[in-house]
mmCIF file of C-alpha atoms in Angstrom:
data_model
loop_
_atom_site.group_PDB
_atom_site.id
_atom_site.type_symbol
_atom_site.label_atom_id
_atom_site.label_comp_id
_atom_site.label_asym_id
_atom_site.label_seq_id
_atom_site.Cartn_x
_atom_site.Cartn_y
_atom_site.Cartn_z
ATOM 1 C CA MET V 134 32.660 -12.054 20.361
ATOM 2 C CA PRO V 135 34.671 -9.062 21.330
ATOM 3 C CA GLY V 136 32.464 -7.023 18.937
ATOM 4 C CA VAL V 137 29.398 -8.118 21.076
ATOM 5 C CA ILE V 138 31.194 -7.254 24.336
ATOM 6 C CA VAL V 139 32.253 -3.724 23.118
ATOM 7 C CA GLY V 140 28.510 -3.157 21.828
ATOM 8 C CA ILE V 141 27.125 -4.153 25.172
ATOM 9 C CA VAL V 142 29.625 -2.087 27.085
ATOM 10 C CA PHE V 143 28.965 1.033 24.711
ATOM 11 C CA THR V 144 25.351 0.715 24.788
ATOM 12 C CA THR V 145 25.176 0.515 28.686
ATOM 13 C CA ALA V 146 27.623 3.740 28.796
ATOM 14 C CA LEU V 147 25.406 5.452 26.440
ATOM 15 C CA ALA V 148 22.221 4.568 28.549
ATOM 16 C CA ILE V 149 23.929 5.647 31.780
ATOM 17 C CA ALA V 150 25.137 9.059 30.005
ATOM 18 C CA LEU V 151 21.536 9.795 28.653
ATOM 19 C CA ILE V 152 19.950 9.171 32.147
ATOM 20 C CA SER V 153 22.612 11.262 33.935
ATOM 21 C CA THR V 154 21.991 14.165 31.738
ATOM 22 C CA GLY V 155 18.335 14.693 31.676
ATOM 23 C CA GLU V 156 14.832 13.483 32.922
ATOM 24 C CA ILE V 157 13.183 10.539 31.688
ATOM 25 C CA ALA V 158 10.579 12.704 29.997
ATOM 26 C CA GLY V 159 13.263 14.689 28.106
ATOM 27 C CA LEU V 160 14.746 11.091 26.886
ATOM 28 C CA GLY V 161 11.237 10.142 25.934
ATOM 29 C CA ASP V 162 10.734 13.434 23.766
ATOM 30 C CA THR V 163 14.199 12.780 22.165
ATOM 31 C CA THR V 164 13.293 9.303 21.264
ATOM 32 C CA ALA V 165 9.972 10.461 19.834
ATOM 33 C CA PHE V 166 11.680 12.998 17.829
ATOM 34 C CA LEU V 167 14.137 10.685 16.232
ATOM 35 C CA LEU V 168 11.391 8.309 15.663
ATOM 36 C CA LEU V 169 9.613 10.944 13.846
ATOM 37 C CA CYS V 170 12.590 11.625 11.793
ATOM 38 C CA VAL V 171 12.966 7.936 10.752
ATOM 39 C CA PHE V 172 9.432 7.760 9.682
ATOM 40 C CA SER V 173 9.887 10.641 7.549
ATOM 41 C CA VAL V 174 12.808 9.347 5.935
ATOM 42 C CA VAL V 175 11.494 5.843 5.569
ATOM 43 C CA ASN V 176 8.487 7.316 3.801
ATOM 44 C CA VAL V 177 10.477 9.131 1.270
ATOM 45 C CA ALA V 178 12.514 5.984 0.656
ATOM 46 C CA VAL V 179 9.483 4.214 -0.260
ATOM 47 C CA LEU V 180 8.681 6.878 -2.880
ATOM 48 C CA VAL V 181 12.096 6.827 -4.194
ATOM 49 C CA LEU V 182 12.318 3.045 -4.345
ATOM 50 C CA ARG V 183 9.124 2.849 -6.423
ATOM 51 C CA LYS V 184 11.420 3.569 -9.469
ATOM 52 C CA ASP V 185 13.129 0.474 -9.189
ATOM 53 C CA THR V 186 11.528 -2.218 -11.352
ATOM 54 C CA VAL V 187 11.287 -5.863 -10.170
ATOM 55 C CA ASP V 188 10.227 -9.013 -11.851
ATOM 56 C CA HIS V 189 7.595 -10.153 -9.628
ATOM 57 C CA ALA V 190 4.580 -9.056 -8.257
ATOM 58 C CA HIS V 191 4.551 -7.148 -5.052
ATOM 59 C CA TYR V 192 2.367 -4.717 -2.749
ATOM 60 C CA ARG V 193 2.381 -1.090 -4.051
ATOM 61 C CA ALA V 194 1.090 1.486 -1.500
ATOM 62 C CA PRO V 195 -1.167 4.156 -2.850
ATOM 63 C CA THR V 196 1.154 7.223 -3.469
ATOM 64 C CA ILE V 197 -0.685 9.431 -1.216
ATOM 65 C CA LEU V 198 -0.020 7.413 1.803
ATOM 66 C CA PRO V 199 3.705 7.704 1.967
ATOM 67 C CA VAL V 200 3.487 11.236 1.025
ATOM 68 C CA LEU V 201 1.085 12.005 3.832
ATOM 69 C CA GLY V 202 3.239 9.928 6.233
ATOM 70 C CA ALA V 203 6.265 11.940 5.322
ATOM 71 C CA VAL V 204 4.701 15.260 5.588
ATOM 72 C CA LEU V 205 2.907 14.588 8.783
ATOM 73 C CA ALA V 206 6.216 12.986 10.451
ATOM 74 C CA PHE V 207 8.263 16.019 9.232
ATOM 75 C CA VAL V 208 5.558 18.463 10.676
ATOM 76 C CA LEU V 209 5.270 16.635 14.065
ATOM 77 C CA ALA V 210 9.090 16.602 14.245
ATOM 78 C CA SER V 211 9.480 20.374 13.158
ATOM 79 C CA PRO V 212 9.668 23.114 15.935
ATOM 80 C CA LEU V 213 6.113 23.964 15.171
ATOM 81 C CA THR V 214 5.028 21.480 17.818
ATOM 82 C CA GLY V 215 6.747 23.653 20.653
ATOM 83 C CA ARG V 216 9.381 20.721 21.371
ATOM 84 C CA PRO V 217 11.907 22.138 23.797
ATOM 85 C CA ALA V 218 15.318 23.026 22.279
ATOM 86 C CA GLU V 219 17.035 20.542 24.457
ATOM 87 C CA VAL V 220 15.580 17.810 22.618
ATOM 88 C CA TYR V 221 17.122 18.984 19.418
ATOM 89 C CA ILE V 222 20.241 19.351 21.071
ATOM 90 C CA ARG V 223 20.229 15.885 22.539
ATOM 91 C CA ALA V 224 19.408 14.540 19.403
ATOM 92 C CA GLY V 225 22.145 16.190 17.456
ATOM 93 C CA VAL V 226 24.554 15.037 19.960
ATOM 94 C CA LEU V 227 23.394 11.427 19.588
ATOM 95 C CA LEU V 228 23.503 11.647 15.777
ATOM 96 C CA GLY V 229 26.986 13.159 16.049
ATOM 97 C CA ILE V 230 28.121 10.122 18.088
ATOM 98 C CA GLY V 231 26.602 7.727 15.599
ATOM 99 C CA LEU V 232 28.316 9.597 12.657
ATOM 100 C CA LEU V 233 31.756 9.331 14.519
ATOM 101 C CA LEU V 234 31.048 5.749 15.143
ATOM 102 C CA TRP V 235 30.397 5.388 11.715
ATOM 103 C CA VAL V 236 33.543 7.008 10.620
ATOM 104 C CA VAL V 237 35.639 4.704 12.996
ATOM 105 C CA ASN V 238 34.041 1.529 11.495
ATOM 106 C CA TRP V 239 34.744 2.816 7.947
ATOM 107 C CA LEU V 240 38.446 3.495 8.799
ATOM 108 C CA VAL V 241 38.630 -0.094 10.418
ATOM 109 C CA THR V 242 36.752 -2.097 7.692
ATOM 110 C CA ARG V 243 38.503 -0.444 4.934
ATOM 111 C CA ARG V 244 41.885 -1.600 6.120
ATOM 112 C CA GLN V 245 40.748 -5.179 6.270
ATOM 113 C CA ALA V 246 41.121 -7.608 3.226
ATOM 114 C CA PRO V 247 37.949 -8.219 1.469
ATOM 115 C CA VAL V 248 36.507 -11.776 1.926
ATOM 116 C CA GLU V 249 35.985 -13.852 -1.406
#
């Protein structure tokens, strides 16, 4: 339960900080940029995971679709679209915060005994 409370407090503080540092349109641009980055990574992951073999039948998208998805998402996230520099800065700060939180989580959880 304390983890849930910490998560809610941190998310609220992050939302307040984001709202106070820019306009809603800028936050929307940053969200769209980060989503395009995620879409690009997911499409690349689809191509990488195709190498894994499985014992059952499953859906397999035609190769051209994830390739097109990754390339188009990358192009739309690139500076070629005329996206303002503040979007890249804000996204970099958010990714840095996420990386910092991951390091803190890793340091805390590696000290805990493994559950058997």
